[in-house]
PDB file of C-alpha atoms in Angstrom:
ATOM      1  CA  UNK A   1      64.850   3.233  13.566  1.00  0.00           C
ATOM      2  CA  UNK A   2      63.028   0.450  11.727  1.00  0.00           C
ATOM      3  CA  UNK A   3      61.314   0.611   8.365  1.00  0.00           C
ATOM      4  CA  UNK A   4      57.964  -1.014   7.602  1.00  0.00           C
ATOM      5  CA  UNK A   5      57.476  -2.318   4.072  1.00  0.00           C
ATOM      6  CA  UNK A   6      54.512  -0.690   2.335  1.00  0.00           C
ATOM      7  CA  UNK A   7      54.072  -3.824   0.213  1.00  0.00           C
ATOM      8  CA  UNK A   8      54.362  -6.579   2.849  1.00  0.00           C
ATOM      9  CA  UNK A   9      54.213  -4.814   6.211  1.00  0.00           C
ATOM     10  CA  UNK A  10      57.465  -6.498   7.245  1.00  0.00           C
ATOM     11  CA  UNK A  11      59.765  -4.626   9.615  1.00  0.00           C
ATOM     12  CA  UNK A  12      63.362  -4.120   8.465  1.00  0.00           C
ATOM     13  CA  UNK A  13      66.512  -2.413   9.703  1.00  0.00           C
ATOM     14  CA  UNK A  14      67.313   1.072   8.468  1.00  0.00           C
ATOM     15  CA  UNK A  15      70.784   1.697   7.083  1.00  0.00           C
ATOM     16  CA  UNK A  16      70.789   5.246   8.445  1.00  0.00           C
ATOM     17  CA  UNK A  17      73.810   6.424  10.434  1.00  0.00           C
ATOM     18  CA  UNK A  18      73.656   5.366  14.063  1.00  0.00           C
ATOM     19  CA  UNK A  19      71.735   2.156  13.429  1.00  0.00           C
ATOM     20  CA  UNK A  20      73.141  -1.368  13.595  1.00  0.00           C
ATOM     21  CA  UNK A  21      75.601  -2.070  10.786  1.00  0.00           C
ATOM     22  CA  UNK A  22      74.492  -4.454   8.055  1.00  0.00           C
ATOM     23  CA  UNK A  23      76.958  -6.403   5.921  1.00  0.00           C
ATOM     24  CA  UNK A  24      75.236  -8.495   3.265  1.00  0.00           C
ATOM     25  CA  UNK A  25      77.222 -11.354   1.809  1.00  0.00           C
ATOM     26  CA  UNK A  26      80.262 -10.975   4.087  1.00  0.00           C
ATOM     27  CA  UNK A  27      83.600 -12.420   3.026  1.00  0.00           C
ATOM     28  CA  UNK A  28      84.975 -14.660   5.765  1.00  0.00           C
ATOM     29  CA  UNK A  29      88.574 -15.831   5.855  1.00  0.00           C
ATOM     30  CA  UNK A  30      88.790 -19.631   5.687  1.00  0.00           C
ATOM     31  CA  UNK A  31      92.567 -20.075   5.414  1.00  0.00           C
ATOM     32  CA  UNK A  32      95.659 -18.350   4.059  1.00  0.00           C
ATOM     33  CA  UNK A  33      99.291 -19.148   3.307  1.00  0.00           C
ATOM     34  CA  UNK A  34     102.191 -16.691   3.308  1.00  0.00           C
ATOM     35  CA  UNK A  35     105.420 -18.079   1.867  1.00  0.00           C
ATOM     36  CA  UNK A  36     108.503 -17.357   3.978  1.00  0.00           C
ATOM     37  CA  UNK A  37     111.154 -19.356   2.089  1.00  0.00           C
ATOM     38  CA  UNK A  38     111.692 -20.478  -1.482  1.00  0.00           C
ATOM     39  CA  UNK A  39     110.831 -24.185  -1.285  1.00  0.00           C
ATOM     40  CA  UNK A  40     107.033 -24.012  -1.452  1.00  0.00           C
ATOM     41  CA  UNK A  41     105.966 -25.583  -4.734  1.00  0.00           C
ATOM     42  CA  UNK A  42     102.265 -26.114  -4.142  1.00  0.00           C
ATOM     43  CA  UNK A  43      99.751 -24.288  -1.963  1.00  0.00           C
ATOM     44  CA  UNK A  44      96.699 -26.399  -1.207  1.00  0.00           C
ATOM     45  CA  UNK A  45      93.502 -25.800   0.728  1.00  0.00           C
ATOM     46  CA  UNK A  46      92.022 -29.094   1.932  1.00  0.00           C
ATOM     47  CA  UNK A  47      88.816 -29.956   3.774  1.00  0.00           C
ATOM     48  CA  UNK A  48      87.175 -26.721   2.586  1.00  0.00           C
ATOM     49  CA  UNK A  49      84.047 -26.075   4.706  1.00  0.00           C
ATOM     50  CA  UNK A  50      80.789 -26.673   2.862  1.00  0.00           C
ATOM     51  CA  UNK A  51      78.952 -23.914   4.720  1.00  0.00           C
ATOM     52  CA  UNK A  52      79.261 -20.994   2.272  1.00  0.00           C
ATOM     53  CA  UNK A  53      77.473 -20.054  -0.934  1.00  0.00           C
ATOM     54  CA  UNK A  54      80.587 -19.115  -2.906  1.00  0.00           C
ATOM     55  CA  UNK A  55      84.376 -18.975  -2.543  1.00  0.00           C
ATOM     56  CA  UNK A  56      87.007 -16.425  -3.457  1.00  0.00           C
ATOM     57  CA  UNK A  57      90.769 -16.863  -3.919  1.00  0.00           C
ATOM     58  CA  UNK A  58      93.090 -13.879  -3.548  1.00  0.00           C
ATOM     59  CA  UNK A  59      96.573 -14.451  -4.899  1.00  0.00           C
ATOM     60  CA  UNK A  60      99.573 -12.132  -4.492  1.00  0.00           C
ATOM     61  CA  UNK A  61     102.632 -13.928  -5.813  1.00  0.00           C
ATOM     62  CA  UNK A  62     105.753 -14.312  -7.863  1.00  0.00           C
ATOM     63  CA  UNK A  63     107.780 -17.430  -8.661  1.00  0.00           C
ATOM     64  CA  UNK A  64     111.421 -18.448  -8.343  1.00  0.00           C
ATOM     65  CA  UNK A  65     111.731 -18.765 -12.107  1.00  0.00           C
ATOM     66  CA  UNK A  66     115.117 -17.120 -12.808  1.00  0.00           C
ATOM     67  CA  UNK A  67     114.325 -15.724 -16.237  1.00  0.00           C
ATOM     68  CA  UNK A  68     112.576 -12.388 -16.583  1.00  0.00           C
ATOM     69  CA  UNK A  69     109.469 -13.824 -18.177  1.00  0.00           C
ATOM     70  CA  UNK A  70     105.776 -14.140 -17.517  1.00  0.00           C
ATOM     71  CA  UNK A  71     104.961 -17.180 -15.412  1.00  0.00           C
ATOM     72  CA  UNK A  72     101.581 -18.841 -14.985  1.00  0.00           C
ATOM     73  CA  UNK A  73      99.941 -20.387 -11.952  1.00  0.00           C
ATOM     74  CA  UNK A  74      97.518 -23.264 -12.375  1.00  0.00           C
ATOM     75  CA  UNK A  75      94.804 -24.776 -10.202  1.00  0.00           C
ATOM     76  CA  UNK A  76      93.612 -28.343  -9.742  1.00  0.00           C
ATOM     77  CA  UNK A  77      90.303 -29.208  -8.060  1.00  0.00           C
ATOM     78  CA  UNK A  78      89.828 -32.150  -5.676  1.00  0.00           C
ATOM     79  CA  UNK A  79      93.114 -33.663  -6.925  1.00  0.00           C
ATOM     80  CA  UNK A  80      91.448 -34.366 -10.281  1.00  0.00           C
ATOM     81  CA  UNK A  81      93.834 -34.806 -13.215  1.00  0.00           C
ATOM     82  CA  UNK A  82      90.999 -35.717 -15.582  1.00  0.00           C
ATOM     83  CA  UNK A  83      91.504 -33.482 -18.615  1.00  0.00           C
ATOM     84  CA  UNK A  84      87.894 -34.096 -19.614  1.00  0.00           C
ATOM     85  CA  UNK A  85      86.757 -31.952 -16.688  1.00  0.00           C
ATOM     86  CA  UNK A  86      88.693 -28.711 -17.312  1.00  0.00           C
ATOM     87  CA  UNK A  87      88.150 -25.972 -19.879  1.00  0.00           C
ATOM     88  CA  UNK A  88      89.077 -22.278 -19.885  1.00  0.00           C
ATOM     89  CA  UNK A  89      89.178 -18.979 -21.777  1.00  0.00           C
ATOM     90  CA  UNK A  90      91.527 -16.080 -21.083  1.00  0.00           C
ATOM     91  CA  UNK A  91      91.790 -12.577 -22.536  1.00  0.00           C
ATOM     92  CA  UNK A  92      94.916 -10.539 -21.860  1.00  0.00           C
ATOM     93  CA  UNK A  93      96.811  -7.424 -22.868  1.00  0.00           C
ATOM     94  CA  UNK A  94     100.085  -5.618 -22.203  1.00  0.00           C
ATOM     95  CA  UNK A  95      99.165  -2.029 -23.033  1.00  0.00           C
ATOM     96  CA  UNK A  96     100.121  -2.434 -26.686  1.00  0.00           C
ATOM     97  CA  UNK A  97      98.518  -5.628 -27.920  1.00  0.00           C
ATOM     98  CA  UNK A  98      95.691  -7.869 -26.811  1.00  0.00           C
ATOM     99  CA  UNK A  99      95.276 -11.575 -27.290  1.00  0.00           C
ATOM    100  CA  UNK A 100      93.269 -14.523 -26.101  1.00  0.00           C
ATOM    101  CA  UNK A 101      93.646 -18.224 -25.484  1.00  0.00           C
ATOM    102  CA  UNK A 102      91.452 -21.072 -24.432  1.00  0.00           C
ATOM    103  CA  UNK A 103      90.707 -24.725 -24.710  1.00  0.00           C
ATOM    104  CA  UNK A 104      87.765 -27.042 -24.626  1.00  0.00           C
ATOM    105  CA  UNK A 105      87.836 -29.875 -22.147  1.00  0.00           C
ATOM    106  CA  UNK A 106      90.153 -32.746 -22.888  1.00  0.00           C
ATOM    107  CA  UNK A 107      93.527 -31.058 -23.316  1.00  0.00           C
ATOM    108  CA  UNK A 108      94.528 -29.727 -19.867  1.00  0.00           C
ATOM    109  CA  UNK A 109      94.548 -31.289 -16.398  1.00  0.00           C
ATOM    110  CA  UNK A 110      94.516 -27.955 -14.543  1.00  0.00           C
ATOM    111  CA  UNK A 111      93.468 -24.384 -15.330  1.00  0.00           C
ATOM    112  CA  UNK A 112      95.150 -20.929 -15.255  1.00  0.00           C
ATOM    113  CA  UNK A 113      94.939 -18.610 -12.276  1.00  0.00           C
ATOM    114  CA  UNK A 114      96.649 -15.640 -13.924  1.00  0.00           C
ATOM    115  CA  UNK A 115     100.093 -14.472 -15.015  1.00  0.00           C
ATOM    116  CA  UNK A 116     102.797 -13.622 -12.497  1.00  0.00           C
ATOM    117  CA  UNK A 117     106.395 -12.356 -12.692  1.00  0.00           C
ATOM    118  CA  UNK A 118     109.522 -14.435 -12.117  1.00  0.00           C
ATOM    119  CA  UNK A 119     111.946 -13.764  -9.264  1.00  0.00           C
ATOM    120  CA  UNK A 120     114.268 -11.530 -11.284  1.00  0.00           C
ATOM    121  CA  UNK A 121     111.577  -8.961 -11.979  1.00  0.00           C
ATOM    122  CA  UNK A 122     112.616  -6.083  -9.699  1.00  0.00           C
ATOM    123  CA  UNK A 123     110.891  -7.692  -6.709  1.00  0.00           C
ATOM    124  CA  UNK A 124     107.546  -7.238  -8.445  1.00  0.00           C
ATOM    125  CA  UNK A 125     104.534  -9.356  -7.565  1.00  0.00           C
ATOM    126  CA  UNK A 126     101.369 -10.145  -9.484  1.00  0.00           C
ATOM    127  CA  UNK A 127      97.825 -10.425  -8.200  1.00  0.00           C
ATOM    128  CA  UNK A 128      94.632 -12.288  -9.106  1.00  0.00           C
ATOM    129  CA  UNK A 129      91.180 -12.433  -7.551  1.00  0.00           C
ATOM    130  CA  UNK A 130      89.084 -15.473  -8.500  1.00  0.00           C
ATOM    131  CA  UNK A 131      85.416 -16.045  -7.663  1.00  0.00           C
ATOM    132  CA  UNK A 132      84.101 -19.623  -7.457  1.00  0.00           C
ATOM    133  CA  UNK A 133      80.321 -19.852  -7.702  1.00  0.00           C
ATOM    134  CA  UNK A 134      78.121 -22.463  -5.988  1.00  0.00           C
ATOM    135  CA  UNK A 135      81.071 -24.645  -5.048  1.00  0.00           C
ATOM    136  CA  UNK A 136      78.961 -27.072  -2.965  1.00  0.00           C
ATOM    137  CA  UNK A 137      76.419 -27.784  -5.692  1.00  0.00           C
ATOM    138  CA  UNK A 138      75.947 -31.400  -6.753  1.00  0.00           C
ATOM    139  CA  UNK A 139      73.629 -30.477  -9.639  1.00  0.00           C
ATOM    140  CA  UNK A 140      75.805 -28.136 -11.719  1.00  0.00           C
ATOM    141  CA  UNK A 141      79.351 -27.707 -13.017  1.00  0.00           C
ATOM    142  CA  UNK A 142      81.587 -25.300 -11.120  1.00  0.00           C
ATOM    143  CA  UNK A 143      82.387 -21.946 -12.717  1.00  0.00           C
ATOM    144  CA  UNK A 144      85.358 -19.730 -11.920  1.00  0.00           C
ATOM    145  CA  UNK A 145      86.035 -16.166 -13.064  1.00  0.00           C
ATOM    146  CA  UNK A 146      89.024 -13.994 -12.318  1.00  0.00           C
ATOM    147  CA  UNK A 147      90.928 -10.830 -13.020  1.00  0.00           C
ATOM    148  CA  UNK A 148      94.559 -10.018 -12.347  1.00  0.00           C
ATOM    149  CA  UNK A 149      97.809  -8.655 -13.605  1.00  0.00           C
ATOM    150  CA  UNK A 150     101.157  -7.082 -12.764  1.00  0.00           C
ATOM    151  CA  UNK A 151     103.591  -4.351 -13.738  1.00  0.00           C
ATOM    152  CA  UNK A 152     107.212  -4.648 -12.641  1.00  0.00           C
ATOM    153  CA  UNK A 153     108.655  -1.339 -13.838  1.00  0.00           C
ATOM    154  CA  UNK A 154     109.628  -2.465 -17.338  1.00  0.00           C
ATOM    155  CA  UNK A 155     111.655  -5.455 -16.116  1.00  0.00           C
ATOM    156  CA  UNK A 156     109.340  -7.528 -18.286  1.00  0.00           C
ATOM    157  CA  UNK A 157     106.157  -7.048 -20.258  1.00  0.00           C
ATOM    158  CA  UNK A 158     103.281  -6.013 -18.013  1.00  0.00           C
ATOM    159  CA  UNK A 159     100.110  -8.044 -18.198  1.00  0.00           C
ATOM    160  CA  UNK A 160      96.446  -7.722 -17.344  1.00  0.00           C
ATOM    161  CA  UNK A 161      94.227 -10.809 -17.514  1.00  0.00           C
ATOM    162  CA  UNK A 162      90.541 -11.595 -17.529  1.00  0.00           C
ATOM    163  CA  UNK A 163      89.734 -15.278 -17.439  1.00  0.00           C
ATOM    164  CA  UNK A 164      87.029 -17.845 -16.782  1.00  0.00           C
ATOM    165  CA  UNK A 165      86.984 -21.584 -16.562  1.00  0.00           C
ATOM    166  CA  UNK A 166      84.773 -24.528 -15.787  1.00  0.00           C
ATOM    167  CA  UNK A 167      85.310 -27.689 -13.793  1.00  0.00           C
ATOM    168  CA  UNK A 168      82.822 -30.046 -15.384  1.00  0.00           C
ATOM    169  CA  UNK A 169      81.995 -32.110 -12.319  1.00  0.00           C
ATOM    170  CA  UNK A 170      78.938 -32.485 -10.105  1.00  0.00           C
ATOM    171  CA  UNK A 171      81.113 -33.076  -7.052  1.00  0.00           C
ATOM    172  CA  UNK A 172      81.284 -30.402  -4.366  1.00  0.00           C
ATOM    173  CA  UNK A 173      84.672 -28.684  -4.182  1.00  0.00           C
ATOM    174  CA  UNK A 174      86.616 -29.659  -1.066  1.00  0.00           C
ATOM    175  CA  UNK A 175      90.205 -29.061  -2.175  1.00  0.00           C
ATOM    176  CA  UNK A 176      92.071 -26.521  -4.335  1.00  0.00           C
ATOM    177  CA  UNK A 177      95.759 -26.908  -5.223  1.00  0.00           C
ATOM    178  CA  UNK A 178      97.748 -24.080  -6.849  1.00  0.00           C
ATOM    179  CA  UNK A 179     101.238 -24.361  -8.320  1.00  0.00           C
ATOM    180  CA  UNK A 180     103.487 -23.019 -11.060  1.00  0.00           C
ATOM    181  CA  UNK A 181     102.940 -24.210 -14.618  1.00  0.00           C
ATOM    182  CA  UNK A 182     106.686 -24.763 -15.169  1.00  0.00           C
ATOM    183  CA  UNK A 183     107.470 -26.427 -11.837  1.00  0.00           C
ATOM    184  CA  UNK A 184     109.094 -23.465 -10.061  1.00  0.00           C
ATOM    185  CA  UNK A 185     108.382 -22.585  -6.433  1.00  0.00           C
ATOM    186  CA  UNK A 186     106.636 -19.596  -4.906  1.00  0.00           C
ATOM    187  CA  UNK A 187     108.957 -16.789  -3.829  1.00  0.00           C
ATOM    188  CA  UNK A 188     109.058 -15.513  -0.265  1.00  0.00           C
ATOM    189  CA  UNK A 189     106.312 -12.972   0.336  1.00  0.00           C
ATOM    190  CA  UNK A 190     103.786 -14.750  -1.878  1.00  0.00           C
ATOM    191  CA  UNK A 191     100.320 -15.014  -0.356  1.00  0.00           C
ATOM    192  CA  UNK A 192      97.172 -16.955  -1.187  1.00  0.00           C
ATOM    193  CA  UNK A 193      93.993 -16.505   0.822  1.00  0.00           C
ATOM    194  CA  UNK A 194      90.746 -18.457   0.584  1.00  0.00           C
ATOM    195  CA  UNK A 195      87.502 -16.718   1.570  1.00  0.00           C
ATOM    196  CA  UNK A 196      83.926 -17.881   1.948  1.00  0.00           C
ATOM    197  CA  UNK A 197      80.943 -15.809   0.874  1.00  0.00           C
ATOM    198  CA  UNK A 198      77.626 -16.155   2.677  1.00  0.00           C
ATOM    199  CA  UNK A 199      74.494 -16.367   0.601  1.00  0.00           C
TER     200      UNK A 199
END
């Protein structure tokens, strides 16, 4: 059954049961990496298609860091190490206290993708979901926003994060590289998926 707009007279598709399904703004898988060993230090997505409106990263990971501590993953865009292009803000809590951190551009050459547990943390993994808006634009800076966290059954302090950051460049994004802040590898079972979002 179709619906005619009272205002414009245009014919549209009804969302009633039995009619053709409609999925606005579908997420489409572009690429993914699942770690099977313990020697993967960097996960990179190169030659990212320029055919979507936005991107999304989904990260499920832990690191090989032996200490039972919170570990941080960081992201670099288009291989840029220019600290004048990166700035971020992050708000986080552990169920008892809350805190925040951030920096203006000029002091970091990559930006945080969330907190994750080390390998000793009762086999616990952390997760982040990061949206990247208008990644192909050549007229605006690129903005990222994410949420994530983990709880590993009291092996270490739990964490929930809310963060945003900016890559102050007018270049379209064609590569994202993610690694551990302290130089440790991803543990087996870690997964990072890159998705495209249609406009």
